[in-house]
Short mmCIF file of C-alpha atoms in Angstrom, two decimals:
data_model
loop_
_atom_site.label_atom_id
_atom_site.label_comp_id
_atom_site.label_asym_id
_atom_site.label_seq_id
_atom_site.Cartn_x
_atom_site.Cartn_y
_atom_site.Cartn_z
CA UNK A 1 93.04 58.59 70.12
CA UNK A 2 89.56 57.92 70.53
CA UNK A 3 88.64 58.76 67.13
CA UNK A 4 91.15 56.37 65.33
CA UNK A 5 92.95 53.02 65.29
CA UNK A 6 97.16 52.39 64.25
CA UNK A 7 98.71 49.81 63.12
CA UNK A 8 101.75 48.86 62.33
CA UNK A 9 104.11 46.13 60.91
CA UNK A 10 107.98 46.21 59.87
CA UNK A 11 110.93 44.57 57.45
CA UNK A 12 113.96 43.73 58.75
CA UNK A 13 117.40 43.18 56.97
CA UNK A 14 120.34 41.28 57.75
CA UNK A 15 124.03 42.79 57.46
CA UNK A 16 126.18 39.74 56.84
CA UNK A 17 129.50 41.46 57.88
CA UNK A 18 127.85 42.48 61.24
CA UNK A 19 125.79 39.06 61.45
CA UNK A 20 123.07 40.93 63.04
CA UNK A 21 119.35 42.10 61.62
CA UNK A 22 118.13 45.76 61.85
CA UNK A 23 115.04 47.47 60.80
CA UNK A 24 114.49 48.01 57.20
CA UNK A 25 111.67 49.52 56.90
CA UNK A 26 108.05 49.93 58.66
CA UNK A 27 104.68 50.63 57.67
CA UNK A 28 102.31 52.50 60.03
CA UNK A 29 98.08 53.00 58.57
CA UNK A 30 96.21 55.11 60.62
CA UNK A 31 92.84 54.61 60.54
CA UNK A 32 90.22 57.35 61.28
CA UNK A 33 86.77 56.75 62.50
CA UNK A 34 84.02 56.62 60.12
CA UNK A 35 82.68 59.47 58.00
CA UNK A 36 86.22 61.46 59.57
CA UNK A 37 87.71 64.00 57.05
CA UNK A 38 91.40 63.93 57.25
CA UNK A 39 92.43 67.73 57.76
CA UNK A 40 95.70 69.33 59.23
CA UNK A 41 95.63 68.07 63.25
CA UNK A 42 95.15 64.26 61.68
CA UNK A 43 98.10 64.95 59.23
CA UNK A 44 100.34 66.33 62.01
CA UNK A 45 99.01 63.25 64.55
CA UNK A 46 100.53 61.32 62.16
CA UNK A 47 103.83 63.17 61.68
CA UNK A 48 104.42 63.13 65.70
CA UNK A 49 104.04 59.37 65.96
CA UNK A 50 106.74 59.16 63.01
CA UNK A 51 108.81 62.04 64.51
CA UNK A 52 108.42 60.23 68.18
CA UNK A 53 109.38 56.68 66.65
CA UNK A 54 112.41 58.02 64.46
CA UNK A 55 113.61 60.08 67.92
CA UNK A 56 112.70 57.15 70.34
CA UNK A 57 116.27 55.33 70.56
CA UNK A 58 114.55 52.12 70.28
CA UNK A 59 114.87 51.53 66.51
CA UNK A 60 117.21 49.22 65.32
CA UNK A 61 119.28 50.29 62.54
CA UNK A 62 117.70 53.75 60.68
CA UNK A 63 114.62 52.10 58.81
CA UNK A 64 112.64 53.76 56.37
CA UNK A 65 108.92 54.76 57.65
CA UNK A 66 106.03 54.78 55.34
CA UNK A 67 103.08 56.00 56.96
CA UNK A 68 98.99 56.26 55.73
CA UNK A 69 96.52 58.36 57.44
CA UNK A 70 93.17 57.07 56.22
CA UNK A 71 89.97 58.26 56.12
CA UNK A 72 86.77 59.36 54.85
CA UNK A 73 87.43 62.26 52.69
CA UNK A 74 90.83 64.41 52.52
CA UNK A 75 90.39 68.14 53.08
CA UNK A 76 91.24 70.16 50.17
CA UNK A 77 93.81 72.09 52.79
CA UNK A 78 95.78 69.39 53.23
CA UNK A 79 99.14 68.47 51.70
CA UNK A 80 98.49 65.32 50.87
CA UNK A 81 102.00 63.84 51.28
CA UNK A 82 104.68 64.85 54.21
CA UNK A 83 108.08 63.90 53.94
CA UNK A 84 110.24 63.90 57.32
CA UNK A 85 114.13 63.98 57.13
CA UNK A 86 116.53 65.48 54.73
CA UNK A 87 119.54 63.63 52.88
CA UNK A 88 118.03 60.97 53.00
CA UNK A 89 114.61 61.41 53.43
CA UNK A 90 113.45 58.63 56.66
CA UNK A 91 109.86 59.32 56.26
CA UNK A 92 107.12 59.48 54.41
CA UNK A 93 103.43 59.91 55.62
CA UNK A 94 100.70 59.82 53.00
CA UNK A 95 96.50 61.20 53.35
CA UNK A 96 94.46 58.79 51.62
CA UNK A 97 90.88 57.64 51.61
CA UNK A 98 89.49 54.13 52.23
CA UNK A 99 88.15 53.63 48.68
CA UNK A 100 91.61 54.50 47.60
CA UNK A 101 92.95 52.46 49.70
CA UNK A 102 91.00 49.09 48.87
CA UNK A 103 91.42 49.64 45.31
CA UNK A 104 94.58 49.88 45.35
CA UNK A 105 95.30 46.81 47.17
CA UNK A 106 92.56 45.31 45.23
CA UNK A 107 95.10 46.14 42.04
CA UNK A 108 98.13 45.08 44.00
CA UNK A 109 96.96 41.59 44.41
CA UNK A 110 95.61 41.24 41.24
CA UNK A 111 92.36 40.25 42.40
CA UNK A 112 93.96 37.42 43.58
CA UNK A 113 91.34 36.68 46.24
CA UNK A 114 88.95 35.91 43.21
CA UNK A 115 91.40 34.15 41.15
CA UNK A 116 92.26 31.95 44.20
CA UNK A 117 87.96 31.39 44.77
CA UNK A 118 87.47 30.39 41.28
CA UNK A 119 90.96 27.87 41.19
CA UNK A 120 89.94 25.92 43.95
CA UNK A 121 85.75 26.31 44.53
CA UNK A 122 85.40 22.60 44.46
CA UNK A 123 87.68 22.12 47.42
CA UNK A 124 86.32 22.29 51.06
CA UNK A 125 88.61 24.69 53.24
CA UNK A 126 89.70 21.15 54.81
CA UNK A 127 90.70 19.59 51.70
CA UNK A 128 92.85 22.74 50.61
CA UNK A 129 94.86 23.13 53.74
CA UNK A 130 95.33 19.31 53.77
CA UNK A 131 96.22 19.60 50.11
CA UNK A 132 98.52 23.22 50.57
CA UNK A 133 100.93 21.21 53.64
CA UNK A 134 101.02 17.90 52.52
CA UNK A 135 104.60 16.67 51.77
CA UNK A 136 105.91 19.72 53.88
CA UNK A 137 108.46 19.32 56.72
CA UNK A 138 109.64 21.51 59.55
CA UNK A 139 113.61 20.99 59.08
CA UNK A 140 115.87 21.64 62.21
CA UNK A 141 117.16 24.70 62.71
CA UNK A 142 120.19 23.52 64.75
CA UNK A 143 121.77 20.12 64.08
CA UNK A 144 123.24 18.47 67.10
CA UNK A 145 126.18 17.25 64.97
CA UNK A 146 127.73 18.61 61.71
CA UNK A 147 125.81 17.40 58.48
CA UNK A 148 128.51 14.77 56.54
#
């Protein structure tokens, strides 16, 4: 795996009846090297590290997987979305390219990054943390006696 880097990060839910938490859903990006193409044998990386995840026994719960394989350019014989799983569908691994990629998380956030620069350019990064967690508390998670 050389020629790439994965990530990946997950939800979880909580089933109230059960009173435990499970997977809800997780999001792996594969990134590919440089000026990389993303052809067939990157697509089908991909669907193995889903396929060996979904089979692995070590999921908890049945959580949906959504995964990227990014890169430079997407060959034209690629399919340029793989589902895995039928009724329901558990998977879903997407070919993209790294411009797409940033814009679209550019749009996501609403340029938020910018919007956040030009809100607060007169404070130092000092002032704004002091300013973003003053007031705040860390409560207690467990009380030693019942509240009255």
């Amino acid at each position: 795996m050389s020629d790439s880097t994965i990530c990946g990060v997950s939800t979880d839910t909580y089933d109230n009846e059960k009173g435990l938490s499970s997977l809800r859903d997780i999001l792996l990006i594969e990134l590919k090297r440089g000026r990389i193409e993303i052809g067939r044998e990157e697509v089908h990386q991909a669907t193995d590290y889903v396929e060996d995840l979904t089979r692995s026994g070590h999921l908890d719960g049945a959580p949906f997987i959504r995964a990227f394989v990014v890169g430079h350019t997407k060959s034209s014989k690629v399919e340029e979305t793989r589902k895995i799983g039928d009724s329901p569908v558990r998977a879903r691994i997407d070919v993209t390219t790294y411009n797409q990629l940033v814009r679209t998380g550019e749009k996501r956030l609403f340029r938020l990054k910018e919007k956040l620069a030009a809100r607060y350019e007169e404070l130092s990064g000092v002032d704004l943390f002091e300013r973003a967690t003053s007031g705040a508390e860390q409560l207690d998670l467990l009380r030693s006696e019942a509240p009255s």
